mmCIF file with all atom_site columns, C-alpha atoms in Angstrom:
data_model
loop_
_atom_site.group_PDB
_atom_site.id
_atom_site.type_symbol
_atom_site.label_atom_id
_atom_site.label_alt_id
_atom_site.label_comp_id
_atom_site.label_asym_id
_atom_site.label_entity_id
_atom_site.label_seq_id
_atom_site.pdbx_PDB_ins_code
_atom_site.Cartn_x
_atom_site.Cartn_y
_atom_site.Cartn_z
_atom_site.occupancy
_atom_site.B_iso_or_equiv
_atom_site.pdbx_formal_charge
_atom_site.auth_seq_id
_atom_site.auth_comp_id
_atom_site.auth_asym_id
_atom_site.auth_atom_id
_atom_site.pdbx_PDB_model_num
ATOM 1   C CA . MET A 1 1   ? 0.000   0.000  0.000   1.00 0.00 ? 1   MET A CA 1
ATOM 2   C CA . LYS A 1 2   ? 2.997   2.314  0.212   1.00 0.00 ? 2   LYS A CA 1
ATOM 3   C CA . PHE A 1 3   ? 2.716   3.202  -3.477  1.00 0.00 ? 3   PHE A CA 1
ATOM 4   C CA . LEU A 1 4   ? -0.883  4.366  -2.853  1.00 0.00 ? 4   LEU A CA 1
ATOM 5   C CA . ALA A 1 5   ? 0.253   6.702  -0.087  1.00 0.00 ? 5   ALA A CA 1
ATOM 6   C CA . SER A 1 6   ? 3.008   8.001  -2.382  1.00 0.00 ? 6   SER A CA 1
ATOM 7   C CA . LEU A 1 7   ? 0.520   8.517  -5.210  1.00 0.00 ? 7   LEU A CA 1
ATOM 8   C CA . LEU A 1 8   ? -1.885  10.426 -2.970  1.00 0.00 ? 8   LEU A CA 1
ATOM 9   C CA . HIS A 1 9   ? 0.985   12.535 -1.660  1.00 0.00 ? 9   HIS A CA 1
ATOM 10  C CA . ILE A 1 10  ? 2.626   13.460 -4.964  1.00 0.00 ? 10  ILE A CA 1
ATOM 11  C CA . SER A 1 11  ? -0.704  14.178 -6.697  1.00 0.00 ? 11  SER A CA 1
ATOM 12  C CA . ASP A 1 12  ? -2.247  16.151 -3.825  1.00 0.00 ? 12  ASP A CA 1
ATOM 13  C CA . PRO A 1 13  ? -3.507  19.451 -5.335  1.00 0.00 ? 13  PRO A CA 1
ATOM 14  C CA . THR A 1 14  ? -2.708  21.195 -2.020  1.00 0.00 ? 14  THR A CA 1
ATOM 15  C CA . LEU A 1 15  ? 0.945   20.109 -2.031  1.00 0.00 ? 15  LEU A CA 1
ATOM 16  C CA . PRO A 1 16  ? 2.870   23.285 -1.056  1.00 0.00 ? 16  PRO A CA 1
ATOM 17  C CA . ILE A 1 17  ? 4.833   23.761 -4.263  1.00 0.00 ? 17  ILE A CA 1
ATOM 18  C CA . GLY A 1 18  ? 3.101   26.985 -5.308  1.00 0.00 ? 18  GLY A CA 1
ATOM 19  C CA . GLY A 1 19  ? 0.710   25.618 -7.909  1.00 0.00 ? 19  GLY A CA 1
ATOM 20  C CA . TYR A 1 20  ? -2.107  27.794 -6.564  1.00 0.00 ? 20  TYR A CA 1
ATOM 21  C CA . THR A 1 21  ? -0.255  30.927 -7.765  1.00 0.00 ? 21  THR A CA 1
ATOM 22  C CA . HIS A 1 22  ? -0.397  29.877 -11.425 1.00 0.00 ? 22  HIS A CA 1
ATOM 23  C CA . SER A 1 23  ? -3.437  29.770 -13.720 1.00 0.00 ? 23  SER A CA 1
ATOM 24  C CA . ASN A 1 24  ? -1.487  28.386 -16.723 1.00 0.00 ? 24  ASN A CA 1
ATOM 25  C CA . GLY A 1 25  ? -3.039  30.922 -19.054 1.00 0.00 ? 25  GLY A CA 1
ATOM 26  C CA . LEU A 1 26  ? -6.611  30.519 -17.796 1.00 0.00 ? 26  LEU A CA 1
ATOM 27  C CA . GLU A 1 27  ? -6.687  34.102 -16.516 1.00 0.00 ? 27  GLU A CA 1
ATOM 28  C CA . THR A 1 28  ? -6.277  35.371 -20.078 1.00 0.00 ? 28  THR A CA 1
ATOM 29  C CA . PHE A 1 29  ? -9.075  33.109 -21.331 1.00 0.00 ? 29  PHE A CA 1
ATOM 30  C CA . VAL A 1 30  ? -11.369 34.455 -18.597 1.00 0.00 ? 30  VAL A CA 1
ATOM 31  C CA . GLN A 1 31  ? -10.563 38.116 -19.279 1.00 0.00 ? 31  GLN A CA 1
ATOM 32  C CA . LYS A 1 32  ? -11.176 37.530 -22.987 1.00 0.00 ? 32  LYS A CA 1
ATOM 33  C CA . ARG A 1 33  ? -14.568 35.998 -22.033 1.00 0.00 ? 33  ARG A CA 1
ATOM 34  C CA . ILE A 1 34  ? -13.667 32.737 -23.773 1.00 0.00 ? 34  ILE A CA 1
ATOM 35  C CA . VAL A 1 35  ? -14.137 30.971 -20.430 1.00 0.00 ? 35  VAL A CA 1
ATOM 36  C CA . HIS A 1 36  ? -17.135 32.573 -18.720 1.00 0.00 ? 36  HIS A CA 1
ATOM 37  C CA . ASN A 1 37  ? -19.357 29.878 -17.159 1.00 0.00 ? 37  ASN A CA 1
ATOM 38  C CA . ARG A 1 38  ? -19.366 26.257 -15.977 1.00 0.00 ? 38  ARG A CA 1
ATOM 39  C CA . GLU A 1 39  ? -19.737 24.827 -19.480 1.00 0.00 ? 39  GLU A CA 1
ATOM 40  C CA . THR A 1 40  ? -16.828 26.770 -20.974 1.00 0.00 ? 40  THR A CA 1
ATOM 41  C CA . ALA A 1 41  ? -14.681 26.087 -17.902 1.00 0.00 ? 41  ALA A CA 1
ATOM 42  C CA . GLN A 1 42  ? -15.280 22.356 -18.294 1.00 0.00 ? 42  GLN A CA 1
ATOM 43  C CA . GLU A 1 43  ? -14.492 22.615 -22.015 1.00 0.00 ? 43  GLU A CA 1
ATOM 44  C CA . PHE A 1 44  ? -11.236 24.409 -21.207 1.00 0.00 ? 44  PHE A CA 1
ATOM 45  C CA . VAL A 1 45  ? -10.050 21.741 -18.756 1.00 0.00 ? 45  VAL A CA 1
ATOM 46  C CA . GLU A 1 46  ? -11.133 18.909 -21.044 1.00 0.00 ? 46  GLU A CA 1
ATOM 47  C CA . ASN A 1 47  ? -9.301  20.430 -24.007 1.00 0.00 ? 47  ASN A CA 1
ATOM 48  C CA . MET A 1 48  ? -6.196  20.984 -21.866 1.00 0.00 ? 48  MET A CA 1
ATOM 49  C CA . LEU A 1 49  ? -6.164  17.289 -21.014 1.00 0.00 ? 49  LEU A CA 1
ATOM 50  C CA . LYS A 1 50  ? -6.878  15.905 -24.471 1.00 0.00 ? 50  LYS A CA 1
ATOM 51  C CA . TYR A 1 51  ? -5.007  18.341 -26.716 1.00 0.00 ? 51  TYR A CA 1
ATOM 52  C CA . ASN A 1 52  ? -2.245  19.869 -24.608 1.00 0.00 ? 52  ASN A CA 1
ATOM 53  C CA . LEU A 1 53  ? -1.145  17.930 -21.538 1.00 0.00 ? 53  LEU A CA 1
ATOM 54  C CA . LYS A 1 54  ? -1.345  14.545 -23.247 1.00 0.00 ? 54  LYS A CA 1
ATOM 55  C CA . TYR A 1 55  ? 1.178   15.608 -25.884 1.00 0.00 ? 55  TYR A CA 1
ATOM 56  C CA . ASN A 1 56  ? 3.343   17.765 -23.644 1.00 0.00 ? 56  ASN A CA 1
ATOM 57  C CA . ASP A 1 57  ? 3.676   17.549 -19.860 1.00 0.00 ? 57  ASP A CA 1
ATOM 58  C CA . GLY A 1 58  ? 1.831   14.237 -19.582 1.00 0.00 ? 58  GLY A CA 1
ATOM 59  C CA . ALA A 1 59  ? 4.037   12.742 -22.275 1.00 0.00 ? 59  ALA A CA 1
ATOM 60  C CA . PHE A 1 60  ? 7.153   13.954 -20.444 1.00 0.00 ? 60  PHE A CA 1
ATOM 61  C CA . VAL A 1 61  ? 5.910   12.360 -17.217 1.00 0.00 ? 61  VAL A CA 1
ATOM 62  C CA . LYS A 1 62  ? 5.694   9.046  -19.063 1.00 0.00 ? 62  LYS A CA 1
ATOM 63  C CA . LEU A 1 63  ? 9.074   9.388  -20.790 1.00 0.00 ? 63  LEU A CA 1
ATOM 64  C CA . ALA A 1 64  ? 10.848  10.491 -17.603 1.00 0.00 ? 64  ALA A CA 1
ATOM 65  C CA . TYR A 1 65  ? 9.224   7.577  -15.748 1.00 0.00 ? 65  TYR A CA 1
ATOM 66  C CA . GLU A 1 66  ? 10.558  5.081  -18.298 1.00 0.00 ? 66  GLU A CA 1
ATOM 67  C CA . ALA A 1 67  ? 14.040  6.633  -18.372 1.00 0.00 ? 67  ALA A CA 1
ATOM 68  C CA . THR A 1 68  ? 14.134  6.479  -14.569 1.00 0.00 ? 68  THR A CA 1
ATOM 69  C CA . GLU A 1 69  ? 13.238  2.793  -14.652 1.00 0.00 ? 69  GLU A CA 1
ATOM 70  C CA . SER A 1 70  ? 16.297  2.311  -16.861 1.00 0.00 ? 70  SER A CA 1
ATOM 71  C CA . LYS A 1 71  ? 18.408  4.611  -14.634 1.00 0.00 ? 71  LYS A CA 1
ATOM 72  C CA . ASP A 1 72  ? 19.208  6.577  -17.790 1.00 0.00 ? 72  ASP A CA 1
ATOM 73  C CA . LEU A 1 73  ? 20.259  10.019 -16.563 1.00 0.00 ? 73  LEU A CA 1
ATOM 74  C CA . LYS A 1 74  ? 21.412  11.122 -20.025 1.00 0.00 ? 74  LYS A CA 1
ATOM 75  C CA . THR A 1 75  ? 17.951  10.561 -21.484 1.00 0.00 ? 75  THR A CA 1
ATOM 76  C CA . ILE A 1 76  ? 16.353  12.346 -18.522 1.00 0.00 ? 76  ILE A CA 1
ATOM 77  C CA . LEU A 1 77  ? 18.558  15.399 -19.108 1.00 0.00 ? 77  LEU A CA 1
ATOM 78  C CA . ASN A 1 78  ? 17.717  15.365 -22.812 1.00 0.00 ? 78  ASN A CA 1
ATOM 79  C CA . LEU A 1 79  ? 14.005  15.177 -21.973 1.00 0.00 ? 79  LEU A CA 1
ATOM 80  C CA . ASP A 1 80  ? 14.378  18.103 -19.598 1.00 0.00 ? 80  ASP A CA 1
ATOM 81  C CA . GLN A 1 81  ? 16.011  20.192 -22.312 1.00 0.00 ? 81  GLN A CA 1
ATOM 82  C CA . GLU A 1 82  ? 13.326  19.198 -24.823 1.00 0.00 ? 82  GLU A CA 1
ATOM 83  C CA . CYS A 1 83  ? 10.606  20.134 -22.357 1.00 0.00 ? 83  CYS A CA 1
ATOM 84  C CA . ASN A 1 84  ? 12.293  23.477 -21.728 1.00 0.00 ? 84  ASN A CA 1
ATOM 85  C CA . ALA A 1 85  ? 12.488  24.245 -25.449 1.00 0.00 ? 85  ALA A CA 1
ATOM 86  C CA . LEU A 1 86  ? 8.796   23.490 -25.981 1.00 0.00 ? 86  LEU A CA 1
ATOM 87  C CA . LYS A 1 87  ? 7.621   25.921 -23.297 1.00 0.00 ? 87  LYS A CA 1
ATOM 88  C CA . CYS A 1 88  ? 7.668   29.126 -25.333 1.00 0.00 ? 88  CYS A CA 1
ATOM 89  C CA . PRO A 1 89  ? 5.765   31.391 -22.885 1.00 0.00 ? 89  PRO A CA 1
ATOM 90  C CA . LYS A 1 90  ? 8.234   32.638 -20.268 1.00 0.00 ? 90  LYS A CA 1
ATOM 91  C CA . GLU A 1 91  ? 5.757   32.492 -17.383 1.00 0.00 ? 91  GLU A CA 1
ATOM 92  C CA . ILE A 1 92  ? 4.787   28.886 -18.111 1.00 0.00 ? 92  ILE A CA 1
ATOM 93  C CA . ARG A 1 93  ? 8.437   27.846 -18.443 1.00 0.00 ? 93  ARG A CA 1
ATOM 94  C CA . GLN A 1 94  ? 9.427   29.518 -15.178 1.00 0.00 ? 94  GLN A CA 1
ATOM 95  C CA . ALA A 1 95  ? 6.389   28.114 -13.350 1.00 0.00 ? 95  ALA A CA 1
ATOM 96  C CA . SER A 1 96  ? 7.265   24.579 -14.430 1.00 0.00 ? 96  SER A CA 1
ATOM 97  C CA . GLN A 1 97  ? 10.844  25.005 -13.212 1.00 0.00 ? 97  GLN A CA 1
ATOM 98  C CA . LYS A 1 98  ? 9.773   26.378 -9.824  1.00 0.00 ? 98  LYS A CA 1
ATOM 99  C CA . LEU A 1 99  ? 7.196   23.635 -9.254  1.00 0.00 ? 99  LEU A CA 1
ATOM 100 C CA . GLY A 1 100 ? 9.785   20.968 -10.058 1.00 0.00 ? 100 GLY A CA 1
ATOM 101 C CA . LEU A 1 101 ? 12.354  22.444 -7.668  1.00 0.00 ? 101 LEU A CA 1
ATOM 102 C CA . ARG A 1 102 ? 9.838   22.646 -4.838  1.00 0.00 ? 102 ARG A CA 1
ATOM 103 C CA . LEU A 1 103 ? 8.713   19.082 -5.428  1.00 0.00 ? 103 LEU A CA 1
ATOM 104 C CA . ILE A 1 104 ? 12.325  17.929 -5.054  1.00 0.00 ? 104 ILE A CA 1
ATOM 105 C CA . LYS A 1 105 ? 12.720  19.943 -1.844  1.00 0.00 ? 105 LYS A CA 1
ATOM 106 C CA . ILE A 1 106 ? 9.655   18.264 -0.303  1.00 0.00 ? 106 ILE A CA 1
ATOM 107 C CA . PHE A 1 107 ? 10.490  14.667 -1.150  1.00 0.00 ? 107 PHE A CA 1
ATOM 108 C CA . LYS A 1 108 ? 14.266  14.677 -0.691  1.00 0.00 ? 108 LYS A CA 1
ATOM 109 C CA . ARG A 1 109 ? 13.794  15.374 3.023   1.00 0.00 ? 109 ARG A CA 1
ATOM 110 C CA . HIS A 1 110 ? 12.417  11.836 3.399   1.00 0.00 ? 110 HIS A CA 1
ATOM 111 C CA . GLU A 1 111 ? 13.273  9.885  0.229   1.00 0.00 ? 111 GLU A CA 1
ATOM 112 C CA . ASN A 1 112 ? 16.883  9.571  -0.938  1.00 0.00 ? 112 ASN A CA 1
ATOM 113 C CA . PHE A 1 113 ? 17.543  8.272  -4.443  1.00 0.00 ? 113 PHE A CA 1
ATOM 114 C CA . GLU A 1 114 ? 20.915  8.297  -6.159  1.00 0.00 ? 114 GLU A CA 1
ATOM 115 C CA . LEU A 1 115 ? 19.416  9.089  -9.564  1.00 0.00 ? 115 LEU A CA 1
ATOM 116 C CA . MET A 1 116 ? 17.441  12.036 -8.215  1.00 0.00 ? 116 MET A CA 1
ATOM 117 C CA . GLU A 1 117 ? 20.549  13.362 -6.472  1.00 0.00 ? 117 GLU A CA 1
ATOM 118 C CA . ALA A 1 118 ? 22.411  13.189 -9.793  1.00 0.00 ? 118 ALA A CA 1
ATOM 119 C CA . TYR A 1 119 ? 19.552  15.023 -11.521 1.00 0.00 ? 119 TYR A CA 1
ATOM 120 C CA . GLU A 1 120 ? 19.480  17.718 -8.834  1.00 0.00 ? 120 GLU A CA 1
ATOM 121 C CA . LYS A 1 121 ? 23.235  18.182 -9.249  1.00 0.00 ? 121 LYS A CA 1
ATOM 122 C CA . ALA A 1 122 ? 22.682  18.636 -12.991 1.00 0.00 ? 122 ALA A CA 1
ATOM 123 C CA . VAL A 1 123 ? 20.087  21.324 -12.181 1.00 0.00 ? 123 VAL A CA 1
ATOM 124 C CA . GLN A 1 124 ? 22.590  23.076 -9.922  1.00 0.00 ? 124 GLN A CA 1
ATOM 125 C CA . ASN A 1 125 ? 25.162  22.910 -12.738 1.00 0.00 ? 125 ASN A CA 1
ATOM 126 C CA . ARG A 1 126 ? 22.579  24.345 -15.174 1.00 0.00 ? 126 ARG A CA 1
ATOM 127 C CA . GLU A 1 127 ? 22.562  21.170 -17.222 1.00 0.00 ? 127 GLU A CA 1
ATOM 128 C CA . ALA A 1 128 ? 18.833  20.739 -16.500 1.00 0.00 ? 128 ALA A CA 1
ATOM 129 C CA . SER A 1 129 ? 15.921  23.032 -15.630 1.00 0.00 ? 129 SER A CA 1
ATOM 130 C CA . SER A 1 130 ? 13.948  21.007 -13.048 1.00 0.00 ? 130 SER A CA 1
ATOM 131 C CA . HIS A 1 131 ? 10.701  20.888 -15.003 1.00 0.00 ? 131 HIS A CA 1
ATOM 132 C CA . TYR A 1 132 ? 7.748   19.675 -12.965 1.00 0.00 ? 132 TYR A CA 1
ATOM 133 C CA . SER A 1 133 ? 6.690   16.923 -15.384 1.00 0.00 ? 133 SER A CA 1
ATOM 134 C CA . ILE A 1 134 ? 10.212  15.465 -15.412 1.00 0.00 ? 134 ILE A CA 1
ATOM 135 C CA . VAL A 1 135 ? 10.500  15.513 -11.624 1.00 0.00 ? 135 VAL A CA 1
ATOM 136 C CA . PHE A 1 136 ? 6.980   14.085 -11.207 1.00 0.00 ? 136 PHE A CA 1
ATOM 137 C CA . GLY A 1 137 ? 7.729   11.227 -13.606 1.00 0.00 ? 137 GLY A CA 1
ATOM 138 C CA . MET A 1 138 ? 11.035  10.451 -11.904 1.00 0.00 ? 138 MET A CA 1
ATOM 139 C CA . TYR A 1 139 ? 9.571   10.362 -8.416  1.00 0.00 ? 139 TYR A CA 1
ATOM 140 C CA . ALA A 1 140 ? 6.582   8.309  -9.560  1.00 0.00 ? 140 ALA A CA 1
ATOM 141 C CA . SER A 1 141 ? 8.980   5.664  -10.859 1.00 0.00 ? 141 SER A CA 1
ATOM 142 C CA . LEU A 1 142 ? 11.340  5.812  -7.870  1.00 0.00 ? 142 LEU A CA 1
ATOM 143 C CA . LEU A 1 143 ? 8.425   5.525  -5.427  1.00 0.00 ? 143 LEU A CA 1
ATOM 144 C CA . GLY A 1 144 ? 7.082   2.433  -7.176  1.00 0.00 ? 144 GLY A CA 1
ATOM 145 C CA . ILE A 1 145 ? 3.848   3.984  -8.427  1.00 0.00 ? 145 ILE A CA 1
ATOM 146 C CA . PRO A 1 146 ? 2.517   2.105  -11.496 1.00 0.00 ? 146 PRO A CA 1
ATOM 147 C CA . LEU A 1 147 ? 2.672   4.230  -14.664 1.00 0.00 ? 147 LEU A CA 1
ATOM 148 C CA . GLN A 1 148 ? -1.083  4.226  -15.377 1.00 0.00 ? 148 GLN A CA 1
ATOM 149 C CA . GLU A 1 149 ? -1.835  5.401  -11.836 1.00 0.00 ? 149 GLU A CA 1
ATOM 150 C CA . ALA A 1 150 ? 0.969   7.963  -11.950 1.00 0.00 ? 150 ALA A CA 1
ATOM 151 C CA . LEU A 1 151 ? -0.431  9.517  -15.116 1.00 0.00 ? 151 LEU A CA 1
ATOM 152 C CA . PHE A 1 152 ? -3.969  9.538  -13.723 1.00 0.00 ? 152 PHE A CA 1
ATOM 153 C CA . GLY A 1 153 ? -2.633  11.262 -10.595 1.00 0.00 ? 153 GLY A CA 1
ATOM 154 C CA . PHE A 1 154 ? -0.787  13.823 -12.716 1.00 0.00 ? 154 PHE A CA 1
ATOM 155 C CA . TYR A 1 155 ? -3.898  14.584 -14.752 1.00 0.00 ? 155 TYR A CA 1
ATOM 156 C CA . TYR A 1 156 ? -6.018  14.706 -11.620 1.00 0.00 ? 156 TYR A CA 1
ATOM 157 C CA . THR A 1 157 ? -3.837  17.250 -9.834  1.00 0.00 ? 157 THR A CA 1
ATOM 158 C CA . SER A 1 158 ? -3.507  19.317 -13.035 1.00 0.00 ? 158 SER A CA 1
ATOM 159 C CA . SER A 1 159 ? -7.289  19.331 -13.555 1.00 0.00 ? 159 SER A CA 1
ATOM 160 C CA . ALA A 1 160 ? -8.071  20.069 -9.917  1.00 0.00 ? 160 ALA A CA 1
ATOM 161 C CA . GLY A 1 161 ? -5.688  23.016 -9.973  1.00 0.00 ? 161 GLY A CA 1
ATOM 162 C CA . ILE A 1 162 ? -7.243  24.499 -13.114 1.00 0.00 ? 162 ILE A CA 1
ATOM 163 C CA . ILE A 1 163 ? -10.752 23.997 -11.735 1.00 0.00 ? 163 ILE A CA 1
ATOM 164 C CA . THR A 1 164 ? -9.830  25.706 -8.447  1.00 0.00 ? 164 THR A CA 1
ATOM 165 C CA . ASN A 1 165 ? -8.531  28.674 -10.442 1.00 0.00 ? 165 ASN A CA 1
ATOM 166 C CA . ALA A 1 166 ? -11.677 28.730 -12.590 1.00 0.00 ? 166 ALA A CA 1
ATOM 167 C CA . VAL A 1 167 ? -13.878 28.814 -9.484  1.00 0.00 ? 167 VAL A CA 1
ATOM 168 C CA . LYS A 1 168 ? -12.063 31.982 -8.392  1.00 0.00 ? 168 LYS A CA 1
ATOM 169 C CA . LEU A 1 169 ? -11.670 33.651 -11.777 1.00 0.00 ? 169 LEU A CA 1
ATOM 170 C CA . VAL A 1 170 ? -14.978 33.093 -13.626 1.00 0.00 ? 170 VAL A CA 1
ATOM 171 C CA . PRO A 1 171 ? -16.283 32.912 -10.822 1.00 0.00 ? 171 PRO A CA 1
ATOM 172 C CA . LEU A 1 172 ? -18.065 29.607 -10.248 1.00 0.00 ? 172 LEU A CA 1
ATOM 173 C CA . GLY A 1 173 ? -19.683 28.022 -7.227  1.00 0.00 ? 173 GLY A CA 1
ATOM 174 C CA . GLN A 1 174 ? -17.699 25.412 -5.313  1.00 0.00 ? 174 GLN A CA 1
ATOM 175 C CA . LEU A 1 175 ? -20.242 22.750 -6.312  1.00 0.00 ? 175 LEU A CA 1
ATOM 176 C CA . ASP A 1 176 ? -19.831 23.738 -9.972  1.00 0.00 ? 176 ASP A CA 1
ATOM 177 C CA . GLY A 1 177 ? -16.126 22.991 -9.645  1.00 0.00 ? 177 GLY A CA 1
ATOM 178 C CA . GLN A 1 178 ? -16.807 19.600 -8.089  1.00 0.00 ? 178 GLN A CA 1
ATOM 179 C CA . ASP A 1 179 ? -19.331 18.759 -10.802 1.00 0.00 ? 179 ASP A CA 1
ATOM 180 C CA . ILE A 1 180 ? -16.688 19.458 -13.459 1.00 0.00 ? 180 ILE A CA 1
ATOM 181 C CA . LEU A 1 181 ? -14.156 17.283 -11.655 1.00 0.00 ? 181 LEU A CA 1
ATOM 182 C CA . PHE A 1 182 ? -16.557 14.347 -11.438 1.00 0.00 ? 182 PHE A CA 1
ATOM 183 C CA . LYS A 1 183 ? -17.325 14.593 -15.170 1.00 0.00 ? 183 LYS A CA 1
ATOM 184 C CA . LEU A 1 184 ? -13.628 14.495 -16.055 1.00 0.00 ? 184 LEU A CA 1
ATOM 185 C CA . TYR A 1 185 ? -12.791 11.180 -14.351 1.00 0.00 ? 185 TYR A CA 1
ATOM 186 C CA . SER A 1 186 ? -13.363 9.049  -17.448 1.00 0.00 ? 186 SER A CA 1
ATOM 187 C CA . ILE A 1 187 ? -11.449 11.517 -19.619 1.00 0.00 ? 187 ILE A CA 1
ATOM 188 C CA . MET A 1 188 ? -8.481  11.447 -17.233 1.00 0.00 ? 188 MET A CA 1
ATOM 189 C CA . GLU A 1 189 ? -8.458  7.641  -17.315 1.00 0.00 ? 189 GLU A CA 1
ATOM 190 C CA . LYS A 1 190 ? -8.688  7.531  -21.112 1.00 0.00 ? 190 LYS A CA 1
ATOM 191 C CA . THR A 1 191 ? -6.037  10.219 -21.539 1.00 0.00 ? 191 THR A CA 1
ATOM 192 C CA . ALA A 1 192 ? -3.662  8.380  -19.205 1.00 0.00 ? 192 ALA A CA 1
ATOM 193 C CA . GLN A 1 193 ? -3.964  5.232  -21.319 1.00 0.00 ? 193 GLN A CA 1
ATOM 194 C CA . GLU A 1 194 ? -3.530  7.194  -24.548 1.00 0.00 ? 194 GLU A CA 1
ATOM 195 C CA . THR A 1 195 ? -0.399  8.822  -23.127 1.00 0.00 ? 195 THR A CA 1
ATOM 196 C CA . ILE A 1 196 ? 1.152   5.414  -22.483 1.00 0.00 ? 196 ILE A CA 1
ATOM 197 C CA . GLU A 1 197 ? 0.516   4.452  -26.116 1.00 0.00 ? 197 GLU A CA 1
ATOM 198 C CA . LEU A 1 198 ? 1.459   7.848  -27.592 1.00 0.00 ? 198 LEU A CA 1
ATOM 199 C CA . ASP A 1 199 ? 3.648   7.924  -30.696 1.00 0.00 ? 199 ASP A CA 1
ATOM 200 C CA . ARG A 1 200 ? 6.995   9.509  -29.729 1.00 0.00 ? 200 ARG A CA 1
ATOM 201 C CA . ASP A 1 201 ? 6.892   11.695 -32.838 1.00 0.00 ? 201 ASP A CA 1
ATOM 202 C CA . LEU A 1 202 ? 3.760   13.431 -31.513 1.00 0.00 ? 202 LEU A CA 1
ATOM 203 C CA . VAL A 1 203 ? 5.384   14.586 -28.276 1.00 0.00 ? 203 VAL A CA 1
ATOM 204 C CA . GLY A 1 204 ? 5.484   18.385 -28.181 1.00 0.00 ? 204 GLY A CA 1
ATOM 205 C CA . LEU A 1 205 ? 2.497   18.839 -30.475 1.00 0.00 ? 205 LEU A CA 1
ATOM 206 C CA . CYS A 1 206 ? 2.087   22.568 -31.030 1.00 0.00 ? 206 CYS A CA 1
ATOM 207 C CA . ASN A 1 207 ? -0.600  24.530 -29.153 1.00 0.00 ? 207 ASN A CA 1
ATOM 208 C CA . THR A 1 208 ? -0.093  27.935 -30.750 1.00 0.00 ? 208 THR A CA 1
ATOM 209 C CA . SER A 1 209 ? -3.289  29.605 -29.523 1.00 0.00 ? 209 SER A CA 1
ATOM 210 C CA . PHE A 1 210 ? -2.668  28.451 -25.953 1.00 0.00 ? 210 PHE A CA 1
ATOM 211 C CA . ASP A 1 211 ? 0.940   29.696 -26.055 1.00 0.00 ? 211 ASP A CA 1
ATOM 212 C CA . ILE A 1 212 ? -0.118  33.104 -27.393 1.00 0.00 ? 212 ILE A CA 1
ATOM 213 C CA . ARG A 1 213 ? -2.694  33.596 -24.644 1.00 0.00 ? 213 ARG A CA 1
ATOM 214 C CA . CYS A 1 214 ? -0.137  32.540 -22.030 1.00 0.00 ? 214 CYS A CA 1
ATOM 215 C CA . MET A 1 215 ? 2.234   35.178 -23.416 1.00 0.00 ? 215 MET A CA 1
ATOM 216 C CA . ARG A 1 216 ? -0.535  37.789 -23.311 1.00 0.00 ? 216 ARG A CA 1
ATOM 217 C CA . HIS A 1 217 ? -0.988  37.091 -19.617 1.00 0.00 ? 217 HIS A CA 1
ATOM 218 C CA . GLU A 1 218 ? 2.262   38.936 -18.953 1.00 0.00 ? 218 GLU A CA 1
ATOM 219 C CA . ARG A 1 219 ? 0.605   42.166 -20.138 1.00 0.00 ? 219 ARG A CA 1
ATOM 220 C CA . LEU A 1 220 ? -2.906  41.884 -18.761 1.00 0.00 ? 220 LEU A CA 1
ATOM 221 C CA . TYR A 1 221 ? -4.194  45.078 -17.117 1.00 0.00 ? 221 TYR A CA 1
ATOM 222 C CA . SER A 1 222 ? -4.882  43.229 -13.862 1.00 0.00 ? 222 SER A CA 1
ATOM 223 C CA . ARG A 1 223 ? -3.685  39.816 -12.698 1.00 0.00 ? 223 ARG A CA 1
ATOM 224 C CA . LEU A 1 224 ? -4.404  37.509 -9.789  1.00 0.00 ? 224 LEU A CA 1
ATOM 225 C CA . TYR A 1 225 ? -1.955  34.797 -10.876 1.00 0.00 ? 225 TYR A CA 1
ATOM 226 C CA . MET A 1 226 ? 1.712   34.625 -11.843 1.00 0.00 ? 226 MET A CA 1
ATOM 227 C CA . SER A 1 227 ? 1.015   32.792 -15.122 1.00 0.00 ? 227 SER A CA 1
#
């Protein structure tokens, strides 16, 4: 049962890594009135899962997980650099790096792994950027969490975070947010399975409109979130 405790811990939306300070571009979508009610908020989260996270951060969780199983630090560092290059919006790139660093700080106090120590040293030497998806995938593997469950946990915490932000930004009622989360369970499960089977050539699939709106967030007249 230890892997279950580890899964619950690493995918806890309230984990103190600073995720609550980032809307991942949602604030722009709300100010542009693209997301303005429960239906459009649910559509936003669903599209993030199916058309963005699956091909980007979710895919990197899976690839980092597999490289960690093989104790392949070189591949992990290459994945980190690839992930960094694909995050064009500065705020999104910096947020991912900060979340990854904080995740390491939490878990290394109680879990010591030689591979993670080598990765952290590479971050200190500026050979890696500590992206959250890479760190999440590594820890999921090192903690013995099965890949399917690790991906579901990653998609769950990502969705819960976006929904929490939507409740504040749109705004929505707390029950509206919970209704959206319930409706996304099957999509999270399906997306996790599709991520496992994803063609490597599709990793990093472009999300131009999302990137542009994330970049516009830097210049919004008023902002509640850092990204």
